[in-house]
């Protein structure tokens, strides 16, 4: 795309495309890797927190849509937790870009983000839904392109769960 020519007719108006160009890194967005592309699985995308047994996310977590790649969470913010899977959508309604999660109560790997959504770089929330656990919950979706669900949280809760297999990794 060619740069728009400068117009002096309205100095208060930012020409279309300029803000986008300013906010975009000088090269293309970083490539996003899926969890499945790491031979060691979650061991390859986690790193020990110094002085503890906690495992944190080793890479920035990204929207898994290749054309989007919006940064969801910065390195070192989420804790790796293995806990039962959670059915976030009907099994026949999983978006094509997202891998299905194992059927509960099988264990799966989650990134736990706490205690508030301020920890995220960018995240979107669905409207409250009544989950199968009885407590109202919200689904986590990409704030830029709405791809999801990539995770969930209880309404008013302090824990936000991102499925490790449903986010991209800036490795
Ligand atoms: Zn996105």
mmCIF file of C-alpha atoms and ligand atoms in Angstrom:
data_model
loop_
_atom_site.group_PDB
_atom_site.id
_atom_site.type_symbol
_atom_site.label_atom_id
_atom_site.label_comp_id
_atom_site.label_asym_id
_atom_site.label_seq_id
_atom_site.Cartn_x
_atom_site.Cartn_y
_atom_site.Cartn_z
ATOM 1 C CA UNK A 1 0.000 0.000 0.000
ATOM 2 C CA UNK A 2 1.387 3.428 -0.908
ATOM 3 C CA UNK A 3 1.511 6.194 1.670
ATOM 4 C CA UNK A 4 -1.368 8.659 1.424
ATOM 5 C CA UNK A 5 -0.270 12.082 0.232
ATOM 6 C CA UNK A 6 -0.269 14.794 2.877
ATOM 7 C CA UNK A 7 -3.353 16.943 2.839
ATOM 8 C CA UNK A 8 -3.432 20.366 4.450
ATOM 9 C CA UNK A 9 -7.203 20.712 4.231
ATOM 10 C CA UNK A 10 -7.810 19.427 7.774
ATOM 11 C CA UNK A 11 -4.711 19.356 9.998
ATOM 12 C CA UNK A 12 -6.672 17.758 12.834
ATOM 13 C CA UNK A 13 -7.508 14.732 10.762
ATOM 14 C CA UNK A 14 -5.060 11.833 10.725
ATOM 15 C CA UNK A 15 -4.954 10.367 7.217
ATOM 16 C CA UNK A 16 -6.333 6.837 6.993
ATOM 17 C CA UNK A 17 -3.749 4.133 7.520
ATOM 18 C CA UNK A 18 -1.200 6.316 9.308
ATOM 19 C CA UNK A 19 -2.142 5.322 12.847
ATOM 20 C CA UNK A 20 -2.133 1.677 11.810
ATOM 21 C CA UNK A 21 1.302 2.067 10.285
ATOM 22 C CA UNK A 22 2.617 3.788 13.418
ATOM 23 C CA UNK A 23 1.310 1.104 15.745
ATOM 24 C CA UNK A 24 2.581 -1.765 13.634
ATOM 25 C CA UNK A 25 6.147 -2.983 14.193
ATOM 26 C CA UNK A 26 8.470 -2.031 11.358
ATOM 27 C CA UNK A 27 8.559 -5.601 10.106
ATOM 28 C CA UNK A 28 5.637 -7.939 9.839
ATOM 29 C CA UNK A 29 3.964 -9.265 12.933
ATOM 30 C CA UNK A 30 5.996 -12.000 14.640
ATOM 31 C CA UNK A 31 5.294 -15.529 13.593
ATOM 32 C CA UNK A 32 3.109 -17.388 16.010
ATOM 33 C CA UNK A 33 3.807 -21.014 16.857
ATOM 34 C CA UNK A 34 1.210 -23.462 18.044
ATOM 35 C CA UNK A 35 1.729 -25.619 21.111
ATOM 36 C CA UNK A 36 1.622 -28.685 18.854
ATOM 37 C CA UNK A 37 4.716 -27.420 16.983
ATOM 38 C CA UNK A 38 6.896 -27.813 20.095
ATOM 39 C CA UNK A 39 8.332 -31.328 20.407
ATOM 40 C CA UNK A 40 8.371 -31.090 24.195
ATOM 41 C CA UNK A 41 4.859 -29.687 24.543
ATOM 42 C CA UNK A 42 4.266 -27.434 27.550
ATOM 43 C CA UNK A 43 7.792 -28.134 28.843
ATOM 44 C CA UNK A 44 9.105 -26.172 25.866
ATOM 45 C CA UNK A 45 6.898 -23.135 26.414
ATOM 46 C CA UNK A 46 7.297 -22.830 30.188
ATOM 47 C CA UNK A 47 10.187 -21.718 32.359
ATOM 48 C CA UNK A 48 10.728 -22.040 36.129
ATOM 49 C CA UNK A 49 10.150 -18.968 38.228
ATOM 50 C CA UNK A 50 13.386 -18.290 40.064
ATOM 51 C CA UNK A 51 13.308 -19.612 43.600
ATOM 52 C CA UNK A 52 10.105 -21.550 43.272
ATOM 53 C CA UNK A 53 8.624 -24.595 41.612
ATOM 54 C CA UNK A 54 6.154 -22.552 39.630
ATOM 55 C CA UNK A 55 6.340 -22.689 35.869
ATOM 56 C CA UNK A 56 5.627 -19.485 33.977
ATOM 57 C CA UNK A 57 4.979 -18.813 30.310
ATOM 58 C CA UNK A 58 8.330 -18.558 28.532
ATOM 59 C CA UNK A 59 6.974 -16.649 25.528
ATOM 60 C CA UNK A 60 4.465 -13.962 24.786
ATOM 61 C CA UNK A 61 1.046 -15.510 24.233
ATOM 62 C CA UNK A 62 -0.631 -14.494 20.993
ATOM 63 C CA UNK A 63 -3.958 -14.799 19.264
ATOM 64 C CA UNK A 64 -3.683 -18.084 17.324
ATOM 65 C CA UNK A 65 -5.171 -16.597 14.149
ATOM 66 C CA UNK A 66 -2.140 -16.240 11.833
ATOM 67 C CA UNK A 67 -3.345 -12.981 10.275
ATOM 68 C CA UNK A 68 -4.038 -11.480 13.717
ATOM 69 C CA UNK A 69 -1.336 -12.409 16.245
ATOM 70 C CA UNK A 70 -2.555 -9.860 18.787
ATOM 71 C CA UNK A 71 -0.538 -10.080 22.003
ATOM 72 C CA UNK A 72 -2.717 -11.580 24.721
ATOM 73 C CA UNK A 73 -0.185 -11.868 27.538
ATOM 74 C CA UNK A 74 3.460 -10.987 28.116
ATOM 75 C CA UNK A 75 6.178 -13.479 29.033
ATOM 76 C CA UNK A 76 6.327 -14.547 32.678
ATOM 77 C CA UNK A 77 2.820 -13.508 33.728
ATOM 78 C CA UNK A 78 0.884 -16.798 33.710
ATOM 79 C CA UNK A 79 1.401 -19.926 35.780
ATOM 80 C CA UNK A 80 1.251 -23.355 34.180
ATOM 81 C CA UNK A 81 -1.431 -25.484 35.830
ATOM 82 C CA UNK A 82 -2.597 -28.936 34.871
ATOM 83 C CA UNK A 83 -6.215 -29.432 35.773
ATOM 84 C CA UNK A 84 -9.377 -30.963 34.378
ATOM 85 C CA UNK A 85 -10.463 -29.889 30.960
ATOM 86 C CA UNK A 86 -13.425 -27.594 30.635
ATOM 87 C CA UNK A 87 -15.968 -27.690 27.867
ATOM 88 C CA UNK A 88 -16.021 -24.103 26.643
ATOM 89 C CA UNK A 89 -18.218 -24.693 23.602
ATOM 90 C CA UNK A 90 -20.347 -27.522 22.243
ATOM 91 C CA UNK A 91 -17.979 -30.084 20.754
ATOM 92 C CA UNK A 92 -19.407 -29.590 17.263
ATOM 93 C CA UNK A 93 -18.967 -25.808 17.490
ATOM 94 C CA UNK A 94 -15.199 -25.567 17.995
ATOM 95 C CA UNK A 95 -13.838 -22.945 15.574
ATOM 96 C CA UNK A 96 -11.646 -24.459 12.864
ATOM 97 C CA UNK A 97 -8.561 -22.552 14.050
ATOM 98 C CA UNK A 98 -8.753 -23.952 17.579
ATOM 99 C CA UNK A 99 -7.898 -27.499 18.659
ATOM 100 C CA UNK A 100 -10.579 -29.363 20.606
ATOM 101 C CA UNK A 101 -9.885 -29.810 24.312
ATOM 102 C CA UNK A 102 -10.010 -33.272 25.881
ATOM 103 C CA UNK A 103 -13.340 -34.282 27.301
ATOM 104 C CA UNK A 104 -13.663 -33.447 31.008
ATOM 105 C CA UNK A 105 -12.568 -34.631 33.508
ATOM 106 C CA UNK A 106 -9.400 -35.484 31.551
ATOM 107 C CA UNK A 107 -6.511 -33.235 32.554
ATOM 108 C CA UNK A 108 -5.201 -30.554 30.258
ATOM 109 C CA UNK A 109 -2.694 -27.699 30.531
ATOM 110 C CA UNK A 110 -3.827 -24.168 31.359
ATOM 111 C CA UNK A 111 -2.213 -20.800 31.786
ATOM 112 C CA UNK A 112 -3.546 -19.271 34.991
ATOM 113 C CA UNK A 113 -3.675 -15.496 34.957
ATOM 114 C CA UNK A 114 -4.485 -13.753 38.247
ATOM 115 C CA UNK A 115 -5.740 -11.722 39.995
ATOM 116 C CA UNK A 116 -7.316 -9.352 37.495
ATOM 117 C CA UNK A 117 -7.801 -8.855 33.763
ATOM 118 C CA UNK A 118 -5.305 -5.991 34.009
ATOM 119 C CA UNK A 119 -2.594 -8.662 33.750
ATOM 120 C CA UNK A 120 -3.512 -9.184 30.098
ATOM 121 C CA UNK A 121 -2.115 -7.103 27.265
ATOM 122 C CA UNK A 122 -5.279 -7.603 25.235
ATOM 123 C CA UNK A 123 -8.248 -9.811 25.984
ATOM 124 C CA UNK A 124 -11.926 -9.827 25.181
ATOM 125 C CA UNK A 125 -14.804 -11.353 27.115
ATOM 126 C CA UNK A 126 -18.025 -12.957 25.991
ATOM 127 C CA UNK A 127 -21.331 -12.152 27.632
ATOM 128 C CA UNK A 128 -21.880 -14.126 30.850
ATOM 129 C CA UNK A 129 -22.929 -17.723 30.223
ATOM 130 C CA UNK A 130 -24.198 -20.301 32.639
ATOM 131 C CA UNK A 131 -21.461 -22.893 32.605
ATOM 132 C CA UNK A 132 -22.015 -26.551 33.209
ATOM 133 C CA UNK A 133 -20.462 -26.096 36.646
ATOM 134 C CA UNK A 134 -23.389 -23.891 37.653
ATOM 135 C CA UNK A 135 -21.467 -20.657 38.212
ATOM 136 C CA UNK A 136 -21.845 -17.881 35.637
ATOM 137 C CA UNK A 137 -18.739 -17.574 33.530
ATOM 138 C CA UNK A 138 -17.323 -15.637 30.654
ATOM 139 C CA UNK A 139 -15.310 -16.929 27.744
ATOM 140 C CA UNK A 140 -12.019 -15.279 26.817
ATOM 141 C CA UNK A 141 -11.628 -14.222 23.203
ATOM 142 C CA UNK A 142 -9.094 -12.277 21.165
ATOM 143 C CA UNK A 143 -9.690 -8.570 21.733
ATOM 144 C CA UNK A 144 -8.839 -7.760 18.124
ATOM 145 C CA UNK A 145 -10.503 -10.445 16.019
ATOM 146 C CA UNK A 146 -12.873 -12.158 18.502
ATOM 147 C CA UNK A 147 -11.394 -15.615 17.866
ATOM 148 C CA UNK A 148 -12.246 -17.860 20.772
ATOM 149 C CA UNK A 149 -12.912 -19.280 23.163
ATOM 150 C CA UNK A 150 -9.250 -19.400 24.142
ATOM 151 C CA UNK A 151 -10.129 -19.585 27.836
ATOM 152 C CA UNK A 152 -12.662 -18.803 30.508
ATOM 153 C CA UNK A 153 -13.184 -17.181 33.901
ATOM 154 C CA UNK A 154 -15.919 -17.137 36.515
ATOM 155 C CA UNK A 155 -17.926 -13.923 36.513
ATOM 156 C CA UNK A 156 -16.393 -11.688 39.179
ATOM 157 C CA UNK A 157 -13.604 -14.199 39.711
ATOM 158 C CA UNK A 158 -9.899 -13.551 40.163
ATOM 159 C CA UNK A 159 -8.638 -16.460 38.062
ATOM 160 C CA UNK A 160 -8.485 -16.417 34.283
ATOM 161 C CA UNK A 161 -7.724 -19.663 32.489
ATOM 162 C CA UNK A 162 -6.175 -19.788 29.025
ATOM 163 C CA UNK A 163 -5.983 -23.187 27.335
ATOM 164 C CA UNK A 164 -2.286 -23.767 26.515
ATOM 165 C CA UNK A 165 -3.265 -25.408 23.228
ATOM 166 C CA UNK A 166 -5.432 -22.492 22.126
ATOM 167 C CA UNK A 167 -2.937 -19.638 22.190
ATOM 168 C CA UNK A 168 -0.006 -18.886 19.901
ATOM 169 C CA UNK A 169 3.591 -18.541 21.121
ATOM 170 C CA UNK A 170 6.033 -15.864 20.008
ATOM 171 C CA UNK A 171 9.044 -18.137 20.058
HETATM 172 ZN ZN1 LIG B 1 -7.014 -12.255 17.055
#
